[in-house]
CSV table of C-alpha atoms in Angstrom, one decimal:
chain,number,residue,atom,x,y,z
A,1,MET,CA,135.3,107.9,98.4
A,2,GLY,CA,132.4,105.5,98.0
A,3,ARG,CA,130.3,105.5,94.9
A,4,VAL,CA,127.3,107.2,96.7
A,5,ALA,CA,129.3,109.0,99.4
A,6,GLY,CA,127.3,111.9,101.0
A,7,LYS,CA,123.9,110.7,99.6
A,8,THR,CA,120.9,109.6,101.6
A,9,ALA,CA,118.8,106.6,100.4
A,10,LEU,CA,115.4,105.3,101.5
A,11,VAL,CA,115.0,101.5,100.7
A,12,THR,CA,111.6,99.8,101.2
A,13,GLY,CA,111.3,96.1,101.8
A,14,ALA,CA,114.7,96.3,103.5
A,15,ALA,CA,114.3,93.7,106.2
A,16,SER,CA,115.3,90.8,103.9
A,17,GLY,CA,116.2,89.8,100.3
A,18,ILE,CA,117.1,92.4,97.7
A,19,GLY,CA,116.1,95.3,99.9
A,20,LEU,CA,118.4,94.2,102.7
A,21,GLN,CA,121.3,93.5,100.4
A,22,THR,CA,120.8,96.9,98.7
A,23,SER,CA,120.9,98.6,102.0
A,24,ILE,CA,124.2,96.8,102.9
A,25,ARG,CA,125.8,97.8,99.6
A,26,LEU,CA,124.7,101.4,99.8
A,27,VAL,CA,126.2,101.7,103.3
A,28,GLU,CA,129.4,100.1,102.1
A,29,GLU,CA,129.5,102.7,99.4
A,30,GLU,CA,129.2,105.4,102.0
A,31,ALA,CA,125.5,106.4,101.7
A,32,ARG,CA,123.2,106.9,104.7
A,33,VAL,CA,120.3,104.6,104.5
A,34,MET,CA,116.8,104.7,105.9
A,35,MET,CA,115.6,101.1,105.8
A,36,THR,CA,111.8,100.5,105.9
A,37,ASP,CA,109.6,97.4,106.0
A,38,ILE,CA,106.4,96.1,107.7
A,39,ASN,CA,108.7,93.6,109.5
A,40,LEU,CA,109.7,95.6,112.5
A,41,GLU,CA,111.7,93.0,114.3
A,42,ASP,CA,114.0,91.8,111.4
A,43,GLY,CA,114.3,95.3,110.0
A,44,SER,CA,115.4,96.9,113.3
A,45,ARG,CA,117.9,94.1,113.8
A,46,GLU,CA,119.4,94.3,110.4
A,47,ALA,CA,119.7,98.1,110.5
A,48,GLY,CA,121.4,97.9,113.9
A,49,LYS,CA,124.1,95.7,112.3
A,50,LEU,CA,125.0,98.6,109.8
A,51,GLY,CA,125.8,101.2,112.5
A,52,LYS,CA,125.1,104.9,112.5
A,53,GLN,CA,124.9,105.1,108.7
A,54,ALA,CA,121.6,103.2,108.8
A,55,ALA,CA,118.2,103.5,110.6
A,56,PHE,CA,114.9,101.7,110.4
A,57,LEU,CA,111.2,102.6,110.3
A,58,LYS,CA,108.2,100.4,110.2
A,59,HIS,CA,106.4,101.2,106.9
A,60,ASP,CA,103.3,99.9,105.1
A,61,ILE,CA,103.9,101.1,101.5
A,62,THR,CA,100.2,100.9,100.6
A,63,LEU,CA,99.4,103.7,103.1
A,64,GLU,CA,99.7,107.3,101.9
A,65,GLU,CA,100.2,108.6,105.4
A,66,ASP,CA,103.0,106.2,106.1
A,67,TRP,CA,104.8,107.5,103.0
A,68,LYS,CA,104.5,111.1,104.2
A,69,SER,CA,105.7,110.2,107.7
A,70,VAL,CA,108.6,108.0,106.6
A,71,LEU,CA,109.9,110.6,104.1
A,72,GLN,CA,109.6,113.4,106.7
A,73,LYS,CA,111.5,111.3,109.3
A,74,THR,CA,114.2,110.4,106.7
A,75,VAL,CA,114.9,114.0,105.9
A,76,ARG,CA,114.8,115.0,109.6
A,77,ARG,CA,117.3,112.2,110.4
A,78,PHE,CA,119.7,112.5,107.5
A,79,ASP,CA,119.0,116.1,106.2
A,80,ARG,CA,118.2,115.1,102.6
A,81,LEU,CA,116.9,112.4,100.2
A,82,ASP,CA,118.9,111.5,97.1
A,83,ILE,CA,118.0,107.9,96.4
A,84,LEU,CA,114.7,106.0,96.6
A,85,VAL,CA,114.6,102.3,96.1
A,86,ASN,CA,111.1,100.9,95.8
A,87,SER,CA,112.0,97.3,96.6
A,88,ALA,CA,109.0,96.0,98.6
A,89,GLY,CA,106.6,93.8,96.7
A,90,MET,CA,104.7,90.5,96.7
A,91,VAL,CA,104.0,87.6,94.4
A,92,LEU,CA,100.9,85.5,94.1
A,93,ILE,CA,100.7,82.3,92.1
A,94,ALA,CA,97.3,82.2,90.4
A,95,ASP,CA,95.9,82.3,86.9
A,96,VAL,CA,93.1,84.6,85.7
A,97,GLU,CA,90.3,82.1,86.5
A,98,GLN,CA,91.6,81.2,90.0
A,99,ILE,CA,92.5,84.6,91.4
A,100,SER,CA,89.9,86.4,93.5
A,101,LEU,CA,89.2,90.1,93.1
A,102,GLU,CA,90.4,90.6,96.6
A,103,ASP,CA,93.7,89.0,95.9
A,104,TRP,CA,94.0,90.9,92.6
A,105,ARG,CA,93.6,94.2,94.4
A,106,ARG,CA,96.0,93.2,97.2
A,107,VAL,CA,98.8,92.4,94.7
A,108,HIS,CA,98.2,95.7,92.9
A,109,ALA,CA,98.0,97.6,96.1
A,110,VAL,CA,101.5,96.5,97.2
A,111,ASN,CA,103.3,96.4,93.8
A,112,VAL,CA,101.7,99.3,92.0
A,113,ASP,CA,100.1,101.5,94.6
A,114,GLY,CA,103.1,101.2,96.9
A,115,THR,CA,105.5,102.2,94.1
A,116,PHE,CA,103.2,105.0,92.9
A,117,LEU,CA,103.1,106.5,96.3
A,118,GLY,CA,106.8,106.2,96.7
A,119,CYS,CA,107.4,108.0,93.4
A,120,LYS,CA,104.7,110.7,94.0
A,121,TYR,CA,106.0,111.7,97.4
A,122,GLY,CA,109.6,110.9,96.8
A,123,VAL,CA,109.7,113.3,93.8
A,124,ARG,CA,108.1,116.0,96.0
A,125,VAL,CA,110.9,115.7,98.5
A,126,MET,CA,113.8,115.1,96.1
A,127,LYS,CA,113.0,118.1,93.9
A,128,GLU,CA,113.8,120.4,96.8
A,129,PHE,CA,117.4,119.2,96.7
A,130,GLY,CA,117.8,119.6,92.9
A,131,ALA,CA,118.5,116.0,92.0
A,132,GLY,CA,117.7,112.4,92.8
A,133,SER,CA,117.5,108.8,91.6
A,134,ILE,CA,114.4,106.6,91.9
A,135,ILE,CA,114.9,102.9,91.3
A,136,ASN,CA,111.7,100.7,91.0
A,137,LEU,CA,111.9,96.9,91.3
A,138,SER,CA,109.8,95.4,88.6
A,139,SER,CA,110.5,91.9,87.3
A,140,VAL,CA,111.0,89.9,84.1
A,141,SER,CA,107.4,89.1,84.7
A,142,GLY,CA,106.7,92.7,83.9
A,143,LEU,CA,108.0,92.0,80.4
A,144,ILE,CA,106.9,88.4,79.6
A,145,GLY,CA,103.8,86.6,80.7
A,146,GLY,CA,103.3,83.5,82.8
A,147,PHE,CA,100.1,81.5,82.7
A,148,ASN,CA,99.8,81.4,86.5
A,149,LEU,CA,100.9,85.0,87.3
A,150,ALA,CA,97.9,87.1,86.2
A,151,ALA,CA,98.1,89.7,89.0
A,152,TYR,CA,101.9,89.7,89.3
A,153,ASN,CA,102.4,90.1,85.5
A,154,SER,CA,99.9,93.0,85.5
A,155,SER,CA,101.3,94.7,88.5
A,156,LYS,CA,105.0,94.5,87.5
A,157,ALA,CA,104.1,95.6,83.9
A,158,GLY,CA,102.4,98.6,85.6
A,159,VAL,CA,105.6,99.4,87.5
A,160,ARG,CA,107.6,99.4,84.2
A,161,LEU,CA,105.5,102.0,82.5
A,162,LEU,CA,104.9,104.0,85.7
A,163,THR,CA,108.7,104.3,85.8
A,164,LYS,CA,108.9,105.7,82.3
A,165,SER,CA,106.1,108.2,83.0
A,166,VAL,CA,107.8,109.4,86.2
A,167,ALA,CA,111.2,109.7,84.4
A,168,LEU,CA,109.7,111.8,81.6
A,169,HIS,CA,107.7,114.0,84.0
A,170,CYS,CA,110.9,114.8,86.0
A,171,ALA,CA,113.0,115.4,82.9
A,172,ARG,CA,110.3,117.8,81.5
A,173,SER,CA,110.1,119.6,84.8
A,174,GLY,CA,113.8,120.0,85.1
A,175,TYR,CA,113.9,118.4,88.6
A,176,GLY,CA,117.2,116.6,88.0
A,177,ILE,CA,115.5,113.4,89.2
A,178,ARG,CA,116.1,110.2,87.2
A,179,CYS,CA,113.8,107.1,87.4
A,180,ASN,CA,114.6,103.6,86.2
A,181,SER,CA,113.2,100.1,86.7
A,182,ILE,CA,115.1,96.8,87.4
A,183,HIS,CA,113.7,93.5,86.1
A,184,PRO,CA,115.2,90.5,87.9
A,185,THR,CA,114.4,86.9,87.2
A,186,PHE,CA,114.4,84.3,90.1
A,187,ILE,CA,116.6,85.5,92.9
A,188,GLU,CA,117.6,83.7,96.1
A,189,THR,CA,115.3,85.6,98.5
A,190,PRO,CA,112.9,84.5,101.3
A,191,MET,CA,110.0,85.1,98.9
A,192,LEU,CA,111.4,82.6,96.4
A,193,ASP,CA,112.3,80.2,99.2
A,194,GLN,CA,108.7,80.2,100.4
A,195,LEU,CA,107.3,79.7,96.9
A,196,ILE,CA,109.5,76.7,96.4
A,197,ALA,CA,108.7,75.3,99.9
A,198,ASP,CA,105.0,75.5,99.1
A,199,ALA,CA,105.4,73.3,96.0
A,200,PRO,CA,104.5,69.5,96.2
A,201,ASP,CA,108.2,68.7,95.4
A,202,PRO,CA,110.4,71.6,96.4
A,203,GLU,CA,113.6,70.3,94.8
A,204,LYS,CA,111.9,69.6,91.5
A,205,ALA,CA,110.4,73.1,91.6
A,206,ARG,CA,113.8,74.6,92.1
A,207,GLN,CA,115.3,72.7,89.2
A,208,THR,CA,112.4,73.7,87.0
A,209,LEU,CA,113.2,77.3,87.7
A,210,VAL,CA,116.9,76.8,87.0
A,211,ARG,CA,116.2,75.2,83.6
A,212,GLN,CA,114.3,78.3,82.6
A,213,VAL,CA,117.5,80.4,83.0
A,214,PRO,CA,120.1,80.2,80.2
A,215,LEU,CA,122.9,80.7,82.7
A,216,ARG,CA,121.5,77.7,84.6
A,217,ARG,CA,121.3,79.1,88.1
A,218,ILE,CA,119.2,81.3,90.3
A,219,GLY,CA,120.4,84.9,90.8
A,220,LYS,CA,121.9,86.4,94.0
A,221,PRO,CA,120.5,89.4,95.8
A,222,ASP,CA,123.9,91.1,95.6
A,223,GLU,CA,123.8,90.9,91.8
A,224,VAL,CA,120.7,93.0,91.9
A,225,ALA,CA,122.0,95.3,94.6
A,226,GLN,CA,125.1,96.1,92.5
A,227,MET,CA,122.9,97.3,89.6
A,228,ILE,CA,120.9,99.4,92.1
A,229,VAL,CA,124.1,101.0,93.3
A,230,TYR,CA,125.0,101.9,89.7
A,231,LEU,CA,121.6,103.6,89.1
A,232,ALA,CA,121.9,105.3,92.5
A,233,SER,CA,125.3,106.8,91.7
A,234,ASP,CA,126.4,109.6,89.5
A,235,GLU,CA,127.9,107.0,87.2
A,236,SER,CA,124.4,106.7,85.7
A,237,ALA,CA,123.8,110.4,85.4
A,238,PHE,CA,122.5,110.1,81.8
A,239,VAL,CA,120.3,107.0,82.4
A,240,THR,CA,116.6,107.6,83.0
A,241,GLY,CA,113.3,106.0,81.9
A,242,THR,CA,115.0,102.7,81.1
A,243,GLU,CA,114.7,99.1,82.2
A,244,MET,CA,117.6,97.0,83.4
A,245,LEU,CA,117.4,93.3,83.0
A,246,ILE,CA,119.1,91.0,85.5
A,247,ASP,CA,117.8,87.7,84.2
A,248,GLY,CA,120.5,85.3,83.3
A,249,GLY,CA,119.3,85.5,79.7
A,250,VAL,CA,115.7,84.7,80.2
A,251,VAL,CA,114.2,87.4,78.0
A,252,ALA,CA,116.8,86.8,75.3
A,253,GLN,CA,115.2,83.5,74.5
């Protein structure tokens, strides 16, 4: 049997990057997966590759009504919800003087509000089934600062402590729902590719990132997905309210 056999997962940001690789891994481990993203074309195509164990819904994580609809459709399609992976997010390079209030609010709407809504409505659904695992994608930038990441730092730090609050609430309420956060460093995703491509010298920008990682490389989406599978499975039944680093040693420095 697979490590999450018989479980149903909802994965946001599933059209590419970590969300896509997580969906692939969960299907390989015999979960049924509802993949969601604002990117309808890519999301539908990728879900189709995974067969009957996966389905796709267009989903703007900043909209409360979208969350209600997506969760309802997931349960209708797969009968239950056991795993929620809040993977969708965005990054914006800007220091505290540069960033506009509009951009500040946009980053927080996606990274914090989207995760909050997922937790809020995910808990309401999961508690009806007596158990569940919520995995929130934060970042090493939720633990350490960067001079040009004012909104990203703030939003990912918010995800970290929101996770702990959700974990304690669910434990106190006896719901059987666990909630943990994952904190990757630079990972080979379309988001990172775009940031590097926008730099004046992309190859120099890539090497600058690599030099910040003690293991001297950029991480792979599957390395994050494998941690998510662990937190989604019963192997982590006594793990809640914690933060998992996948950072090649960055925070150890």
